[in-house]
Amino acid sequence: MASLPAADDLPAYLAPLPTRIETLTLRFAWVIVAINLAGTAFGFWYYRFQLMNTAPVMWPFVPDSPVATLLMIASLVSWRIGRNRNWIHALAFVGNLKYGFWVVIVQLTINNVLATGDPYHWFLLVSHFGMGLQAFVIYRYADFSVPAVGVAAGWFGFNDVVDYFLPIVGTYHHSYFGPRLVGPGDHDVLAHDIAAAAAVSLTLLATFLALAVRVRRLESTSGLDG
């Protein structure tokens, strides 16, 4: 089993969680795995109707959040058993940061949870906020190599394309969202533009942060920091 890695001296924008929270999360990694398993099961259940209306070849691009939490499980397990896979770590980092905070944006701006007070939407907001935050413990054990980050950027960038811009098989594959149910073919509402802008922006942000961690480490080991 892998030992707990030491924290890096990274700026707050790359490591926003207190070190003790990071360490506690990693120490109880199997608990976090169990929580993500529950979230993954709920997520696939949530997407069941959309999957039924989607060609099976495109299923990997529909249940965004449960795929991301499944990647988080794979990342934690591969680290804990000493079989690190850099591409899995990069996918888990980008996916959890992206879709965790994407749902937060959707709940605040599209579903207007602060005004409605809807308990279910609050549950989605809080749970996905935690999903986004958990991405920031991955840097402790991951080597965000350029090829690994490239795999993550390519996967989630392609996901944005088929979700919002260029359907390849059938129609668009973004989640159903909005103050009313917005089907994948309905792109004439503001909700679509907000969701698309948030998704693309978060893909770029997560990719930048992963590469920034890589650069800071290289600077530190080469003595160029500061």
CSV table of C-alpha atoms in Angstrom, one decimal:
chain,number,residue,atom,x,y,z
A,1,MET,CA,0.0,0.0,0.0
A,2,ALA,CA,1.3,3.5,-0.8
A,3,SER,CA,2.3,5.8,1.9
A,4,LEU,CA,0.9,9.3,2.3
A,5,PRO,CA,2.8,11.7,0.0
A,6,ALA,CA,4.1,15.0,1.4
A,7,ALA,CA,2.4,18.2,0.5
A,8,ASP,CA,4.0,20.4,-2.1
A,9,ASP,CA,4.6,24.1,-1.6
A,10,LEU,CA,2.1,25.2,-4.1
A,11,PRO,CA,0.2,28.5,-4.3
A,12,ALA,CA,-3.4,28.6,-3.1
A,13,TYR,CA,-4.9,28.6,-6.5
A,14,LEU,CA,-3.3,25.2,-7.2
A,15,ALA,CA,-3.8,23.8,-3.7
A,16,PRO,CA,-6.8,25.6,-2.2
A,17,LEU,CA,-7.5,23.0,0.5
A,18,PRO,CA,-5.7,23.2,3.9
A,19,THR,CA,-2.9,20.6,4.0
A,20,ARG,CA,-4.6,18.8,7.0
A,21,ILE,CA,-7.8,18.4,5.0
A,22,GLU,CA,-5.8,17.0,2.1
A,23,THR,CA,-4.0,14.6,4.4
A,24,LEU,CA,-7.1,13.5,6.2
A,25,THR,CA,-8.8,12.8,2.8
A,26,LEU,CA,-5.9,10.7,1.6
A,27,ARG,CA,-5.6,8.9,5.0
A,28,PHE,CA,-9.3,7.9,4.6
A,29,ALA,CA,-9.1,7.2,0.9
A,30,TRP,CA,-11.2,4.1,1.1
A,31,VAL,CA,-14.0,6.1,2.7
A,32,ILE,CA,-13.8,8.6,-0.1
A,33,VAL,CA,-13.9,5.7,-2.6
A,34,ALA,CA,-17.1,4.4,-0.9
A,35,ILE,CA,-18.7,7.8,-1.0
A,36,ASN,CA,-17.8,8.1,-4.7
A,37,LEU,CA,-19.2,4.6,-5.4
A,38,ALA,CA,-22.5,5.7,-3.9
A,39,GLY,CA,-22.4,8.9,-6.0
A,40,THR,CA,-21.6,7.0,-9.1
A,41,ALA,CA,-24.5,4.6,-8.6
A,42,PHE,CA,-26.9,7.5,-8.1
A,43,GLY,CA,-25.5,9.3,-11.1
A,44,PHE,CA,-26.0,6.5,-13.5
A,45,TRP,CA,-29.5,6.1,-12.1
A,46,TYR,CA,-30.1,9.8,-12.7
A,47,TYR,CA,-29.1,9.5,-16.4
A,48,ARG,CA,-31.1,6.3,-17.0
A,49,PHE,CA,-33.7,7.9,-19.2
A,50,GLN,CA,-31.2,10.0,-21.2
A,51,LEU,CA,-29.1,6.8,-21.8
A,52,MET,CA,-32.2,5.0,-23.1
A,53,ASN,CA,-32.6,7.8,-25.7
A,54,THR,CA,-28.9,7.7,-26.7
A,55,ALA,CA,-27.1,5.4,-29.1
A,56,PRO,CA,-25.0,3.0,-27.1
A,57,VAL,CA,-21.8,4.0,-28.9
A,58,MET,CA,-22.2,7.5,-27.3
A,59,TRP,CA,-23.0,6.4,-23.8
A,60,PRO,CA,-19.5,7.3,-22.4
A,61,PHE,CA,-20.3,10.9,-23.2
A,62,VAL,CA,-23.7,11.2,-21.5
A,63,PRO,CA,-23.3,10.5,-17.7
A,64,ASP,CA,-20.7,13.1,-17.1
A,65,SER,CA,-20.6,13.3,-13.3
A,66,PRO,CA,-20.8,9.6,-12.6
A,67,VAL,CA,-18.0,8.9,-15.1
A,68,ALA,CA,-15.9,11.6,-13.4
A,69,THR,CA,-16.5,10.1,-9.9
A,70,LEU,CA,-15.7,6.6,-11.4
A,71,LEU,CA,-12.4,8.1,-12.5
A,72,MET,CA,-11.8,9.4,-9.0
A,73,ILE,CA,-12.3,5.9,-7.7
A,74,ALA,CA,-9.9,4.5,-10.2
A,75,SER,CA,-7.4,7.2,-9.3
A,76,LEU,CA,-7.5,6.7,-5.6
A,77,VAL,CA,-7.4,2.9,-5.9
A,78,SER,CA,-4.5,2.9,-8.3
A,79,TRP,CA,-2.5,5.1,-6.0
A,80,ARG,CA,-3.4,3.2,-2.8
A,81,ILE,CA,-2.4,-0.2,-4.3
A,82,GLY,CA,0.8,1.3,-5.7
A,83,ARG,CA,-0.2,1.0,-9.4
A,84,ASN,CA,-0.2,4.7,-10.4
A,85,ARG,CA,-1.6,5.5,-13.8
A,86,ASN,CA,-0.8,9.1,-14.7
A,87,TRP,CA,-3.5,9.3,-17.4
A,88,ILE,CA,-6.2,8.1,-14.9
A,89,HIS,CA,-5.0,10.7,-12.4
A,90,ALA,CA,-5.2,13.5,-15.0
A,91,LEU,CA,-8.6,12.3,-16.2
A,92,ALA,CA,-9.9,12.2,-12.6
A,93,PHE,CA,-8.6,15.7,-11.8
A,94,VAL,CA,-10.0,17.4,-14.9
A,95,GLY,CA,-13.3,15.5,-14.8
A,96,ASN,CA,-14.1,16.1,-11.1
A,97,LEU,CA,-13.1,19.7,-11.2
A,98,LYS,CA,-15.0,20.3,-14.4
A,99,TYR,CA,-18.2,18.6,-13.7
A,100,GLY,CA,-18.3,19.2,-10.0
A,101,PHE,CA,-18.1,23.0,-10.5
A,102,TRP,CA,-20.2,22.9,-13.7
A,103,VAL,CA,-23.2,21.6,-11.7
A,104,VAL,CA,-22.6,24.3,-9.1
A,105,ILE,CA,-22.8,26.9,-11.9
A,106,VAL,CA,-25.9,25.4,-13.4
A,107,GLN,CA,-27.7,25.3,-10.0
A,108,LEU,CA,-26.8,28.9,-9.2
A,109,THR,CA,-27.4,30.5,-12.7
A,110,ILE,CA,-29.9,28.2,-14.5
A,111,ASN,CA,-31.9,26.5,-11.8
A,112,ASN,CA,-31.6,29.6,-9.5
A,113,VAL,CA,-31.3,27.5,-6.4
A,114,LEU,CA,-30.7,30.5,-4.1
A,115,ALA,CA,-34.1,31.9,-5.0
A,116,THR,CA,-36.1,28.6,-5.2
A,117,GLY,CA,-34.6,26.9,-2.2
A,118,ASP,CA,-35.3,23.6,-3.9
A,119,PRO,CA,-33.9,20.8,-1.6
A,120,TYR,CA,-33.0,18.5,-4.4
A,121,HIS,CA,-31.1,21.2,-6.3
A,122,TRP,CA,-29.3,22.2,-3.1
A,123,PHE,CA,-28.3,18.5,-2.7
A,124,LEU,CA,-26.9,18.6,-6.2
A,125,LEU,CA,-25.1,21.8,-5.5
A,126,VAL,CA,-23.5,20.7,-2.3
A,127,SER,CA,-22.6,17.2,-3.4
A,128,HIS,CA,-21.0,18.4,-6.7
A,129,PHE,CA,-19.1,21.2,-4.9
A,130,GLY,CA,-17.5,18.5,-2.8
A,131,MET,CA,-16.8,16.6,-6.0
A,132,GLY,CA,-15.0,19.6,-7.4
A,133,LEU,CA,-13.0,20.1,-4.3
A,134,GLN,CA,-11.8,16.5,-4.1
A,135,ALA,CA,-10.0,16.9,-7.3
A,136,PHE,CA,-7.5,19.1,-5.4
A,137,VAL,CA,-6.1,16.2,-3.4
A,138,ILE,CA,-5.0,14.3,-6.5
A,139,TYR,CA,-1.9,16.5,-7.0
A,140,ARG,CA,-0.4,15.0,-3.8
A,141,TYR,CA,0.2,11.6,-5.5
A,142,ALA,CA,-0.1,12.3,-9.2
A,143,ASP,CA,2.5,13.2,-11.8
A,144,PHE,CA,0.6,15.5,-14.2
A,145,SER,CA,2.8,14.6,-17.2
A,146,VAL,CA,2.2,16.5,-20.4
A,147,PRO,CA,0.9,13.3,-22.2
A,148,ALA,CA,-1.4,12.5,-19.4
A,149,VAL,CA,-2.9,16.0,-19.3
A,150,GLY,CA,-3.2,15.9,-23.0
A,151,VAL,CA,-5.3,12.7,-22.8
A,152,ALA,CA,-7.6,14.4,-20.3
A,153,ALA,CA,-7.8,17.6,-22.3
A,154,GLY,CA,-8.6,15.7,-25.4
A,155,TRP,CA,-11.2,13.5,-23.8
A,156,PHE,CA,-13.1,16.3,-22.1
A,157,GLY,CA,-12.6,18.7,-25.0
A,158,PHE,CA,-14.2,16.1,-27.3
A,159,ASN,CA,-17.0,15.7,-24.8
A,160,ASP,CA,-17.7,19.4,-25.0
A,161,VAL,CA,-17.8,19.2,-28.8
A,162,VAL,CA,-20.4,16.4,-28.9
A,163,ASP,CA,-22.4,17.9,-26.0
A,164,TYR,CA,-22.8,21.4,-27.4
A,165,PHE,CA,-21.4,22.0,-30.9
A,166,LEU,CA,-21.2,19.0,-33.3
A,167,PRO,CA,-23.3,15.9,-32.7
A,168,ILE,CA,-21.7,12.9,-34.3
A,169,VAL,CA,-24.2,10.1,-33.6
A,170,GLY,CA,-27.8,11.3,-33.0
A,171,THR,CA,-28.3,14.6,-31.3
A,172,TYR,CA,-26.3,16.6,-28.7
A,173,HIS,CA,-25.3,14.7,-25.6
A,174,HIS,CA,-25.3,17.3,-22.8
A,175,SER,CA,-27.3,16.8,-19.7
A,176,TYR,CA,-30.9,17.7,-19.5
A,177,PHE,CA,-30.9,21.0,-17.6
A,178,GLY,CA,-32.6,24.3,-17.0
A,179,PRO,CA,-35.5,25.8,-15.1
A,180,ARG,CA,-37.6,23.6,-17.4
A,181,LEU,CA,-36.5,20.3,-19.0
A,182,VAL,CA,-34.3,21.3,-21.9
A,183,GLY,CA,-33.9,18.5,-24.4
A,184,PRO,CA,-30.6,18.0,-26.2
A,185,GLY,CA,-32.0,19.4,-29.4
A,186,ASP,CA,-33.2,22.7,-27.9
A,187,HIS,CA,-30.4,25.2,-28.3
A,188,ASP,CA,-32.5,28.3,-28.5
A,189,VAL,CA,-32.5,29.1,-24.8
A,190,LEU,CA,-30.0,31.0,-22.6
A,191,ALA,CA,-29.5,27.9,-20.4
A,192,HIS,CA,-27.7,26.2,-23.3
A,193,ASP,CA,-25.3,29.1,-23.7
A,194,ILE,CA,-24.5,29.3,-20.0
A,195,ALA,CA,-24.0,25.6,-19.7
A,196,ALA,CA,-21.7,25.4,-22.8
A,197,ALA,CA,-19.6,28.4,-21.8
A,198,ALA,CA,-19.2,26.9,-18.3
A,199,ALA,CA,-18.2,23.5,-19.6
A,200,VAL,CA,-15.6,24.8,-22.1
A,201,SER,CA,-14.2,27.3,-19.6
A,202,LEU,CA,-13.8,24.6,-16.9
A,203,THR,CA,-12.1,22.2,-19.3
A,204,LEU,CA,-9.6,24.9,-20.1
A,205,LEU,CA,-9.2,25.9,-16.4
A,206,ALA,CA,-8.6,22.3,-15.2
A,207,THR,CA,-6.1,21.7,-18.0
A,208,PHE,CA,-4.2,24.9,-17.1
A,209,LEU,CA,-4.2,24.0,-13.4
A,210,ALA,CA,-2.8,20.5,-14.0
A,211,LEU,CA,-0.1,21.9,-16.3
A,212,ALA,CA,0.7,24.6,-13.8
A,213,VAL,CA,1.2,22.0,-11.1
A,214,ARG,CA,3.7,20.3,-13.4
A,215,VAL,CA,5.5,23.5,-14.2
A,216,ARG,CA,5.8,24.5,-10.5
A,217,ARG,CA,7.3,21.1,-9.6
A,218,LEU,CA,9.8,21.4,-12.4
A,219,GLU,CA,10.8,24.8,-11.3
A,220,SER,CA,11.2,23.6,-7.7
A,221,THR,CA,13.3,20.6,-8.6
A,222,SER,CA,15.5,22.7,-11.0
A,223,GLY,CA,16.0,25.5,-8.5
A,224,LEU,CA,14.3,28.1,-10.7
A,225,ASP,CA,11.4,28.8,-8.4
A,226,GLY,CA,11.2,32.4,-7.3
